[in-house]
Amino acid sequence: MRRKAKIISCSLQKGGVGKTIFAVNIAAFLSTYRRSRYSRFRNRVLLVDIDTHSSATKYLGAYDDSRDSIFEVLMRKTSVKDAIQTFSYEFGRFGVCQIDLLPSNEILHHFEKQWSELSNPELRLKEALDKVAGDYEYIIIDCPPESDSLLTNAFNCTDYYILPVLPDANSFQELAPTISQIRNLPTSTNHGTILGCVINESSKRPIKVNDEVIDIKSLYSDILTVFDTSIPTSSFIDNSFAECIPIPFYHYGIHKCPRIFGAMRTLSKEVVARIDEKERVKYA
Ligand SMILES: Nc1ncnc2c1ncn2[C@@H]1O[C@H](COP(=O)(O)OP(=O)(O)OP(=O)(O)O)[C@@H](O)[C@H]1O
Ligand SMILES: [Mg+2]
């Protein structure tokens, strides 16, 4: 039997924390790694954009409302294979890497409106991804910030969650609702594992209470595993977005950006290691 892709969601019910930045760049780094130490082949990676803002689609420069997107797939008007687009990137002397994308566009708003008239609306993404899960090592989902029917679809097929958080009190408060929604999914649905939260924009000013600096990492780790890697604020993030080239390929192509390249690469390696560890325990 073909091995099924590991499905990873970048999710938090708060806007602007880095879900899209993480989803696109983790997908990009995973596409640069070999399938195993002994394999000649790189990972096959599918990036799924299930946000009506279509930021991940725009990051790859693929926004095009004349083409079929995830909306038509969820509505069963087209097949998932027909909606997927492939993007190739030069990765310096290491050759060419590929990312497949299931794009989004604005029309996705209509899914929420038609939800009540559909059969099994909450399982439409799972149904679609089941058809291609054997073709990939990893599927990365960029989730919307709102708790809506699209987020429910993402949660119903997720194996592993990564929760990006900012080092501020507001973001800290938003963690609890996301954790509780994941942990309280109906027993009939797939229950994914939360790998942990990743502190994004870690170089922001520290939080102070009564002039005392709060250790944000220990605050978060009281409620959830915190990734060892945190991601600094970097202007190269917005530049790579504007140029539609994810960080690993941006670094090897247009501009050297060793700090953010290094942080994102370390994060992606930590994601792989944490998943491998969970799978070892699961199948031991
Ligand atoms: N580490 C970083 N350094 C600099 N800019 C960043 C960093 N992380 C995120 N940003 C910027 O912050 C903004 C929000 O990031 P992003 O779109 O990934 O958040 P999001 O959680 O996906 O938001 P939404 O919920 O609206 O989809 C973007 O403009 C992005 O370029
Ligand atoms: Mg986003």
Short mmCIF file of N, CA, C and O in Angstrom, two decimals, residues 41-94:
data_model
loop_
_atom_site.label_atom_id
_atom_site.label_comp_id
_atom_site.label_asym_id
_atom_site.label_seq_id
_atom_site.Cartn_x
_atom_site.Cartn_y
_atom_site.Cartn_z
N PHE A 41 15.30 10.79 -4.09
CA PHE A 41 14.17 11.69 -4.41
C PHE A 41 13.85 12.64 -3.27
O PHE A 41 13.97 12.29 -2.10
N ARG A 42 13.38 13.83 -3.67
CA ARG A 42 12.95 14.80 -2.66
C ARG A 42 11.50 14.53 -2.26
O ARG A 42 10.75 13.90 -3.00
N ASN A 43 11.13 15.08 -1.08
CA ASN A 43 9.74 14.97 -0.65
C ASN A 43 8.80 15.58 -1.68
O ASN A 43 9.10 16.62 -2.28
N ARG A 44 7.66 14.92 -1.86
CA ARG A 44 6.58 15.53 -2.65
C ARG A 44 5.67 16.23 -1.64
O ARG A 44 5.24 15.62 -0.65
N VAL A 45 5.44 17.51 -1.91
CA VAL A 45 4.73 18.35 -0.93
C VAL A 45 3.55 19.05 -1.60
O VAL A 45 3.71 19.63 -2.68
N LEU A 46 2.40 18.97 -0.94
CA LEU A 46 1.22 19.71 -1.41
C LEU A 46 0.88 20.78 -0.38
O LEU A 46 0.74 20.48 0.82
N LEU A 47 0.76 22.02 -0.83
CA LEU A 47 0.33 23.13 0.02
C LEU A 47 -1.15 23.38 -0.27
O LEU A 47 -1.53 23.54 -1.44
N VAL A 48 -1.97 23.37 0.79
CA VAL A 48 -3.42 23.56 0.60
C VAL A 48 -3.81 24.91 1.20
O VAL A 48 -3.55 25.17 2.38
N ASP A 49 -4.41 25.76 0.40
CA ASP A 49 -4.86 27.08 0.87
C ASP A 49 -6.36 27.01 1.08
O ASP A 49 -7.13 26.94 0.12
N ILE A 50 -6.78 27.02 2.35
CA ILE A 50 -8.23 26.96 2.63
C ILE A 50 -8.70 28.24 3.32
O ILE A 50 -9.62 28.23 4.12
N ASP A 51 -8.04 29.34 2.98
CA ASP A 51 -8.41 30.65 3.53
C ASP A 51 -8.97 31.52 2.40
O ASP A 51 -8.39 31.57 1.32
N THR A 52 -10.08 32.17 2.68
CA THR A 52 -10.71 33.01 1.64
C THR A 52 -9.81 34.18 1.22
O THR A 52 -9.99 34.75 0.15
N HIS A 53 -8.86 34.57 2.09
CA HIS A 53 -7.95 35.67 1.72
C HIS A 53 -6.90 35.21 0.72
O HIS A 53 -6.20 36.03 0.13
N SER A 54 -6.74 33.89 0.57
CA SER A 54 -5.84 33.30 -0.44
C SER A 54 -4.39 33.76 -0.32
O SER A 54 -3.69 33.88 -1.33
N SER A 55 -3.93 34.01 0.90
CA SER A 55 -2.57 34.55 1.06
C SER A 55 -1.50 33.56 0.59
O SER A 55 -0.51 33.96 -0.02
N ALA A 56 -1.69 32.27 0.90
CA ALA A 56 -0.67 31.28 0.49
C ALA A 56 -0.61 31.21 -1.04
O ALA A 56 0.46 31.10 -1.64
N THR A 57 -1.80 31.29 -1.67
CA THR A 57 -1.87 31.27 -3.14
C THR A 57 -1.13 32.49 -3.71
O THR A 57 -0.37 32.38 -4.67
N LYS A 58 -1.35 33.64 -3.06
CA LYS A 58 -0.69 34.87 -3.53
C LYS A 58 0.82 34.79 -3.28
O LYS A 58 1.60 35.29 -4.09
N TYR A 59 1.22 34.16 -2.19
CA TYR A 59 2.66 34.03 -1.90
C TYR A 59 3.36 33.28 -3.05
O TYR A 59 4.48 33.61 -3.41
N LEU A 60 2.68 32.31 -3.63
CA LEU A 60 3.30 31.59 -4.76
C LEU A 60 2.99 32.28 -6.10
O LEU A 60 3.32 31.76 -7.16
N GLY A 61 2.33 33.43 -6.04
CA GLY A 61 2.03 34.18 -7.27
C GLY A 61 1.01 33.47 -8.13
O GLY A 61 1.02 33.60 -9.36
N ALA A 62 0.10 32.73 -7.48
CA ALA A 62 -0.80 31.85 -8.25
C ALA A 62 -2.25 32.30 -8.21
O ALA A 62 -3.13 31.55 -8.65
N TYR A 63 -2.51 33.52 -7.70
CA TYR A 63 -3.91 33.91 -7.61
C TYR A 63 -4.49 34.13 -9.02
O TYR A 63 -3.98 34.91 -9.80
N ASP A 64 -5.55 33.39 -9.31
CA ASP A 64 -6.13 33.47 -10.66
C ASP A 64 -7.58 33.00 -10.57
O ASP A 64 -7.84 31.80 -10.46
N ASP A 65 -8.53 33.95 -10.59
CA ASP A 65 -9.90 33.49 -10.37
C ASP A 65 -10.56 32.95 -11.64
O ASP A 65 -11.74 32.60 -11.62
N SER A 66 -9.79 32.81 -12.71
CA SER A 66 -10.37 32.14 -13.88
C SER A 66 -10.11 30.63 -13.83
O SER A 66 -10.59 29.88 -14.69
N ARG A 67 -9.31 30.19 -12.85
CA ARG A 67 -9.00 28.75 -12.77
C ARG A 67 -9.76 28.08 -11.64
O ARG A 67 -10.18 28.74 -10.69
N ASP A 68 -9.92 26.78 -11.74
CA ASP A 68 -10.56 26.04 -10.66
C ASP A 68 -9.67 26.09 -9.42
O ASP A 68 -8.44 26.11 -9.52
N SER A 69 -10.34 26.11 -8.26
CA SER A 69 -9.61 26.25 -7.00
C SER A 69 -10.19 25.26 -6.00
O SER A 69 -11.03 24.41 -6.34
N ILE A 70 -9.80 25.44 -4.76
CA ILE A 70 -10.28 24.56 -3.69
C ILE A 70 -11.83 24.65 -3.57
O ILE A 70 -12.47 23.67 -3.18
N PHE A 71 -12.39 25.80 -3.94
CA PHE A 71 -13.85 25.94 -3.85
C PHE A 71 -14.55 24.91 -4.74
O PHE A 71 -15.45 24.19 -4.29
N GLU A 72 -14.11 24.81 -5.99
CA GLU A 72 -14.74 23.86 -6.93
C GLU A 72 -14.51 22.42 -6.44
O GLU A 72 -15.36 21.55 -6.64
N VAL A 73 -13.36 22.19 -5.78
CA VAL A 73 -13.09 20.84 -5.25
C VAL A 73 -14.06 20.53 -4.12
O VAL A 73 -14.69 19.47 -4.09
N LEU A 74 -14.24 21.50 -3.21
CA LEU A 74 -15.15 21.27 -2.07
C LEU A 74 -16.60 21.12 -2.53
O LEU A 74 -17.38 20.39 -1.93
N MET A 75 -16.92 21.78 -3.64
CA MET A 75 -18.29 21.70 -4.18
C MET A 75 -18.45 20.48 -5.11
O MET A 75 -19.50 20.30 -5.72
N ARG A 76 -17.37 19.68 -5.26
CA ARG A 76 -17.34 18.49 -6.13
C ARG A 76 -17.61 18.86 -7.60
O ARG A 76 -18.22 18.09 -8.34
N LYS A 77 -17.17 20.08 -7.99
CA LYS A 77 -17.36 20.49 -9.39
C LYS A 77 -16.12 20.16 -10.22
O LYS A 77 -16.15 20.24 -11.44
N THR A 78 -15.01 19.88 -9.52
CA THR A 78 -13.81 19.47 -10.25
C THR A 78 -13.04 18.49 -9.36
O THR A 78 -13.28 18.42 -8.15
N SER A 79 -12.11 17.77 -9.97
CA SER A 79 -11.34 16.83 -9.15
C SER A 79 -10.15 17.55 -8.54
O SER A 79 -9.66 18.54 -9.09
N VAL A 80 -9.72 17.05 -7.40
CA VAL A 80 -8.59 17.69 -6.72
C VAL A 80 -7.36 17.70 -7.62
O VAL A 80 -6.63 18.69 -7.69
N LYS A 81 -7.14 16.62 -8.36
CA LYS A 81 -5.96 16.55 -9.24
C LYS A 81 -6.00 17.64 -10.30
O LYS A 81 -4.96 18.19 -10.68
N ASP A 82 -7.21 17.94 -10.80
CA ASP A 82 -7.31 18.97 -11.84
C ASP A 82 -7.09 20.38 -11.29
O ASP A 82 -6.70 21.28 -12.04
N ALA A 83 -7.36 20.56 -10.00
CA ALA A 83 -7.22 21.91 -9.44
C ALA A 83 -5.78 22.20 -8.97
O ALA A 83 -5.41 23.37 -8.82
N ILE A 84 -4.99 21.15 -8.75
CA ILE A 84 -3.63 21.33 -8.23
C ILE A 84 -2.72 21.91 -9.31
O ILE A 84 -2.76 21.49 -10.47
N GLN A 85 -1.89 22.87 -8.90
CA GLN A 85 -0.88 23.45 -9.82
C GLN A 85 0.51 23.17 -9.25
O GLN A 85 0.68 23.14 -8.02
N THR A 86 1.48 23.00 -10.14
CA THR A 86 2.85 22.70 -9.71
C THR A 86 3.77 23.89 -9.96
O THR A 86 3.71 24.51 -11.01
N PHE A 87 4.62 24.18 -8.96
CA PHE A 87 5.58 25.29 -9.07
C PHE A 87 6.99 24.76 -8.87
O PHE A 87 7.23 23.97 -7.95
N SER A 88 7.91 25.19 -9.74
CA SER A 88 9.30 24.73 -9.64
C SER A 88 10.19 25.90 -9.25
O SER A 88 9.99 27.03 -9.71
N TYR A 89 11.18 25.60 -8.42
CA TYR A 89 12.09 26.64 -7.94
C TYR A 89 13.53 26.15 -8.03
O TYR A 89 13.81 25.00 -7.68
N GLU A 90 14.42 27.06 -8.45
CA GLU A 90 15.85 26.75 -8.43
C GLU A 90 16.32 26.79 -6.98
O GLU A 90 16.02 27.75 -6.26
N PHE A 91 17.06 25.76 -6.59
CA PHE A 91 17.59 25.74 -5.22
C PHE A 91 19.12 25.66 -5.29
O PHE A 91 19.73 24.66 -4.92
N GLY A 92 19.71 26.72 -5.84
CA GLY A 92 21.16 26.81 -5.96
C GLY A 92 21.74 25.58 -6.65
O GLY A 92 21.17 25.06 -7.61
N ARG A 93 22.86 25.10 -6.13
CA ARG A 93 23.54 23.96 -6.74
C ARG A 93 22.80 22.64 -6.46
O ARG A 93 23.19 21.59 -6.95
N PHE A 94 21.73 22.72 -5.65
CA PHE A 94 21.01 21.48 -5.32
C PHE A 94 19.94 21.13 -6.35
O PHE A 94 19.20 20.18 -6.20
#
